[in-house]
Coordinates of C-alpha atoms and ligand atoms in Angstrom, one line a residue:
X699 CA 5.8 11.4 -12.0
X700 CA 5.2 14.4 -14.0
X701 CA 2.4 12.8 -16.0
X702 CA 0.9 11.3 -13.3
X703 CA 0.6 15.1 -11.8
X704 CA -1.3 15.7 -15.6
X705 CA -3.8 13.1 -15.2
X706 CA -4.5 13.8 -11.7
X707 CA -4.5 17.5 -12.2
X708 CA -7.0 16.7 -14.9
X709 CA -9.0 14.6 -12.8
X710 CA -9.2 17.3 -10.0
X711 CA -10.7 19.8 -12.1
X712 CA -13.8 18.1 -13.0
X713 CA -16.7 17.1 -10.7
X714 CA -16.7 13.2 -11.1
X715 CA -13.6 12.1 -9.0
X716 CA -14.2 7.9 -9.5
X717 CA -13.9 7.3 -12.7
X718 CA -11.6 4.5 -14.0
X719 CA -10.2 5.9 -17.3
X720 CA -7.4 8.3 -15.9
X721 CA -6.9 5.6 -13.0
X722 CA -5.3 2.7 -15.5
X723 CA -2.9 6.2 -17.2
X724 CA -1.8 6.9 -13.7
X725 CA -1.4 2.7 -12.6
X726 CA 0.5 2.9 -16.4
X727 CA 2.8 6.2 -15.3
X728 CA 3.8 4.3 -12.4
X729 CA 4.9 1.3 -14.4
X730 CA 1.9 -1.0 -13.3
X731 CA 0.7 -3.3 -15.9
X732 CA -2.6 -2.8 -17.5
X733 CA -4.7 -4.9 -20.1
X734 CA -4.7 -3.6 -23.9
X735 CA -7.1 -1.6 -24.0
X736 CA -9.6 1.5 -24.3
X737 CA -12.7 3.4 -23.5
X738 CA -15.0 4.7 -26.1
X739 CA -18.4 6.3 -26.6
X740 CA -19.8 4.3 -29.8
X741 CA -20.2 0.9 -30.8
X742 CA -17.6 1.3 -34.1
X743 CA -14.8 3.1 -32.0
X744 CA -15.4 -0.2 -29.6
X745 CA -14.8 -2.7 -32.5
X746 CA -12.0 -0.8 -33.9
X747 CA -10.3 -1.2 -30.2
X748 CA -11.1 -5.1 -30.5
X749 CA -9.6 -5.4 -33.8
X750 CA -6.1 -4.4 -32.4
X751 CA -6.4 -7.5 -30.0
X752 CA -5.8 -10.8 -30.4
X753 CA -9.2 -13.1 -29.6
X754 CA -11.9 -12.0 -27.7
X755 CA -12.1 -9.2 -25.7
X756 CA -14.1 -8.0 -22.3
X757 CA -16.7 -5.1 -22.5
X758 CA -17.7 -3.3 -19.7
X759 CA -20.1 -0.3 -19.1
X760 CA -18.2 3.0 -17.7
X761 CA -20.4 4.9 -15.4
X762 CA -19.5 7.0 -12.7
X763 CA -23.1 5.8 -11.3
X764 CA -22.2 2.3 -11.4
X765 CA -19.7 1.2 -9.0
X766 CA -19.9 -2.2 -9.1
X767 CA -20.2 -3.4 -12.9
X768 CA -20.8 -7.5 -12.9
X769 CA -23.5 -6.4 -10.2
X770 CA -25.5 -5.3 -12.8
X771 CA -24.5 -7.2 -15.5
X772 CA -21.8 -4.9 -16.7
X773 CA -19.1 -7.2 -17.3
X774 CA -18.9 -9.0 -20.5
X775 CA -16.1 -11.5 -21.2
X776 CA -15.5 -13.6 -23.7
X777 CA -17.2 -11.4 -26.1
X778 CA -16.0 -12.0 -30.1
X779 CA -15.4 -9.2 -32.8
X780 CA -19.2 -10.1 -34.2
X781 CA -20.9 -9.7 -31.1
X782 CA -19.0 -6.3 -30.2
X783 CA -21.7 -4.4 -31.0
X784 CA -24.8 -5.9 -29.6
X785 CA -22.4 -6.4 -26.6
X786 CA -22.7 -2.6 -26.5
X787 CA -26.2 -1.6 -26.9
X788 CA -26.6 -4.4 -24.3
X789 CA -24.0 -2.6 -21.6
X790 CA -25.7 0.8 -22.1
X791 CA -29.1 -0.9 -22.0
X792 CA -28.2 -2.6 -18.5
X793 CA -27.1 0.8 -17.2
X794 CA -29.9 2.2 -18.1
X795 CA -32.7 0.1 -16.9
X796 CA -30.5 0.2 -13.6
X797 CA -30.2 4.1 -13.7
X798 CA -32.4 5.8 -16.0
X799 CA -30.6 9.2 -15.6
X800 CA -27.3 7.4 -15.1
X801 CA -24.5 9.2 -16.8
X802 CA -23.0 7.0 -19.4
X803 CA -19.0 7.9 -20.0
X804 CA -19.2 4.9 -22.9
X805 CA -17.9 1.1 -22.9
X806 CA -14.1 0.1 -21.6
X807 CA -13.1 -2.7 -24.6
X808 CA -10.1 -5.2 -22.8
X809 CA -8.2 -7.7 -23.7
X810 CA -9.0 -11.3 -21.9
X811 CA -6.9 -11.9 -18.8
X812 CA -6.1 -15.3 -18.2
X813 CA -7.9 -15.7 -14.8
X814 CA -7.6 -19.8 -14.7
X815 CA -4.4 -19.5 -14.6
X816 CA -4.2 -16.6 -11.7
X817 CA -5.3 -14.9 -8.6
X818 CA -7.4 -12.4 -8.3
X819 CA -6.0 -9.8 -5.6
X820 CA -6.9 -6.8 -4.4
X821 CA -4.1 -3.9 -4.0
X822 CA -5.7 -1.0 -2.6
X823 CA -5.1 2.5 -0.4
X824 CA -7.6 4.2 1.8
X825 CA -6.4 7.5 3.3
X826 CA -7.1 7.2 6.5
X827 CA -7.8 10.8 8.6
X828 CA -5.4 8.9 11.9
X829 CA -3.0 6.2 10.4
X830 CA -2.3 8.0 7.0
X831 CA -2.7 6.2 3.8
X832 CA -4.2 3.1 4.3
X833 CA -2.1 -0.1 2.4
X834 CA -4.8 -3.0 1.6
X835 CA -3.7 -6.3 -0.1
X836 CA -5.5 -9.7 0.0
X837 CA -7.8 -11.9 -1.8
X838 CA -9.4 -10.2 -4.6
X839 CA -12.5 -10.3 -7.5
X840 CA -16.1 -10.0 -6.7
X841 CA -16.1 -12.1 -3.6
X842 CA -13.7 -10.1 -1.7
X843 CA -16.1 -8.3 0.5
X844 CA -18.0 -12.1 1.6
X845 CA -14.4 -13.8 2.1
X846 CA -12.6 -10.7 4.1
X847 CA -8.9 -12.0 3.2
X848 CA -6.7 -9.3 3.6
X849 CA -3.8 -7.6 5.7
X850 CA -2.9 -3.5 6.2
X851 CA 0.4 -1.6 6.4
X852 CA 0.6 2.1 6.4
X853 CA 2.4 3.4 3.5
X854 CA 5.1 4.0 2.6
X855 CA 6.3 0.3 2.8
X856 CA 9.7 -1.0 2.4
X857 CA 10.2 -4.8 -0.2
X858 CA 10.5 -7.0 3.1
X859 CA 7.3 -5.3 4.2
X860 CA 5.3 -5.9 1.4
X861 CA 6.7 -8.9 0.7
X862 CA 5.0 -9.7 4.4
X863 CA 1.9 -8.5 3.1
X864 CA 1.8 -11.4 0.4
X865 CA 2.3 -13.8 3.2
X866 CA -0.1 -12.8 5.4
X867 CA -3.6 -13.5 4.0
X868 CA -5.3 -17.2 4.1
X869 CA -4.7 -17.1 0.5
X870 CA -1.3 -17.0 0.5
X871 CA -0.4 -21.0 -0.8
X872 CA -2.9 -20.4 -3.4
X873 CA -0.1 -17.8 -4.8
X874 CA 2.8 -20.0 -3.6
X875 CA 1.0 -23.0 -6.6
X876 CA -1.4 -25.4 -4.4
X877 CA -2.3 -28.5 -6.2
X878 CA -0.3 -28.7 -8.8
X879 CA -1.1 -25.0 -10.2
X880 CA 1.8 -22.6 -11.3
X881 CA 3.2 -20.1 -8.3
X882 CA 1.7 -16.6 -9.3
X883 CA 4.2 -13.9 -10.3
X884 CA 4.4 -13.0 -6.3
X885 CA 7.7 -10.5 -7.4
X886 CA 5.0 -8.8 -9.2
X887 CA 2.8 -8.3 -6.7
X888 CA 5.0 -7.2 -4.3
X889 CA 6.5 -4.6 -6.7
X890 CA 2.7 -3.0 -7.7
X891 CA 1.9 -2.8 -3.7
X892 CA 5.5 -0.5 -3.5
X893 CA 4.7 1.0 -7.1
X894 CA 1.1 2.2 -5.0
X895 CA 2.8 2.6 -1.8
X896 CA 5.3 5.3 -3.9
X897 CA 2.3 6.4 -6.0
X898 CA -0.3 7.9 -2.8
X899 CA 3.1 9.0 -1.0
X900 CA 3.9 11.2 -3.8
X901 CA 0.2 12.7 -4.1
X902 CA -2.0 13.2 -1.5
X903 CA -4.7 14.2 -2.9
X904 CA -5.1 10.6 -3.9
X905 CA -7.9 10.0 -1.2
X906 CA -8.6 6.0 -2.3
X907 CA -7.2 3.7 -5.2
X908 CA -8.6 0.3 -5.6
X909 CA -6.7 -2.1 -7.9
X910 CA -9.5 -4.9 -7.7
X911 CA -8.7 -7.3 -9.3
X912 CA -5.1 -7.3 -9.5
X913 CA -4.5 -10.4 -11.9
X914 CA -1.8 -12.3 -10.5
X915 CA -0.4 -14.8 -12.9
X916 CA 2.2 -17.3 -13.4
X917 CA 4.2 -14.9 -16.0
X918 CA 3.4 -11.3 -14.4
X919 CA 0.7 -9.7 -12.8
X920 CA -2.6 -7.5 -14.7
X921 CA -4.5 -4.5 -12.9
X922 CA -7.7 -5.4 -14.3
X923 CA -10.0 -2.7 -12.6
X924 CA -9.4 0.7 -11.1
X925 CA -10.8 3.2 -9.1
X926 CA -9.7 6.0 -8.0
X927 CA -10.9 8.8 -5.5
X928 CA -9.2 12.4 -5.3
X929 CA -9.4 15.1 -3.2
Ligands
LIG2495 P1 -16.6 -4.7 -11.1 O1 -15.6 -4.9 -10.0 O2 -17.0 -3.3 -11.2 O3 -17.7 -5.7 -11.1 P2 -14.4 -5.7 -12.9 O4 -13.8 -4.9 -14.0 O5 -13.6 -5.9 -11.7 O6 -15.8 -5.0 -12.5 O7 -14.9 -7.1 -13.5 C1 -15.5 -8.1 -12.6 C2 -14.9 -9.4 -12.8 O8 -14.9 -9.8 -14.2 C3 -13.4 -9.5 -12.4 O9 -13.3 -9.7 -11.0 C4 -12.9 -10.6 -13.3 O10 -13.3 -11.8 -12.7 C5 -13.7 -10.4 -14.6 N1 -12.9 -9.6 -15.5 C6 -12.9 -8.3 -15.7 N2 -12.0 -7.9 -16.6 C7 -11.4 -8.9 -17.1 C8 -10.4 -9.2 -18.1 N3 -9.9 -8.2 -18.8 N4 -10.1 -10.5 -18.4 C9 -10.6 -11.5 -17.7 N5 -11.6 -11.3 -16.7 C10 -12.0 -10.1 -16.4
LIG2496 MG1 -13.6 -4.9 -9.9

């Protein structure tokens, strides 16, 4: 709790308000698995992040300009430690020809999720001036807007309520294993949605906190991508 009040204090003394990096420290503070990882502002510093992981990694551009990355081609995966580098002139290239006076924080460096083997979900929280804060779950990735699978509780939620919440949406066999596939760590998921729940209860000048995608695989569950609005 008392680093999460450091990285938010942090974050509410500078202008930009959305950007990822201090959302994965506070997910991390509140026990919520992240990849392996960094964010860095050269091409070297971006290999030497690689090195520490095992196989290839996933590259994307970090701009608090560019809210949806793959939308402009700022997603890489399956990038190798010998293409690290053009990978990165390439990210900041894309942002630029998108945005030419975009502000460019640098290049996130991940380790691969397995995504074959899981769901992408969305956990989320939207502050709502009425209800509160806002609980979101459902069906997650880039297609989560066109499919609209998801279900609302107000925070905070109790386990038998959340655990409702992963029962709720369309989706919810494909997490249960449908056709032969692995269930999904649903324990996991149920525990990040209280881990949020707890996390926006205990600071309210978290306005909006999108975990999108929360990887949900067969042996636990990944937050993937983060972003985060305060006050
Ligand atoms: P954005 O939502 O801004 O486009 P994301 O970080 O969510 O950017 O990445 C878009 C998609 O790329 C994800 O939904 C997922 O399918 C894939 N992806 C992103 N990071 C990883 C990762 N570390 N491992 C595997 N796939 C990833
Ligand atoms: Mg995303």
């Amino acid at each position: 709790r008392d680093r999460a009040r450091e990285i938010l204090s942090a974050v509410e003394d500078r202008e930009d308000t959305r950007l990822g990096v201090e959302a994965m420290e506070l997910l991390d503070a509140y026990g919520i698995e992240t990849p392996q990882g960094g964010i860095v502002d050269a091409p070297a510093d971006a290999l030497e992040i690689a090195e520490d992981i095992d196989g290839d990694v996933v590259m994307k551009i970090v701009s608090p300009d560019i809210l949806h990355k793959s939308d402009i081609g700022g997603v890489k995966v399956g990038v190798s430690h010998e293409n690290v580098y053009d990978a990165y002139e390439d990210l900041v290239s894309r942002a630029r020809n998108y945005q030419p006076d975009a502000t460019i924080i640098g290049v996130q460096v991940q380790e691969m999720v397995d995504l074959d083997a899981g769901v992408e979900t969305i956990v989320g929280v939207n502050r709502d001036p009425q209800f509160g804060p806002l609980l979101l779950f459902g069906l997650g990735g880039i297609f989560v807007e066109t499919l609209e699978d998801t279900t609302f509780r107000v925070a905070p939620v109790s386990r038998p309520e959340a655990a409702a919440m992963t029962d709720e949406i369309d989706a919810a066999p494909l997490l249960r294993g449908a056709r032969g596939r692995d269930p999904v760590d649903v324990e996991g998921v149920v525990e990040t949605i209280q881990r949020l729940s707890q996390l926006v209860t205990d600071f309210p000048a978290i306005l909006e906190l999108d975990i999108n995608p929360l990887v949900a695989g067969p042996d636990g569950v990944s937050a993937v991508d983060v972003r985060l609005t305060v006050d």
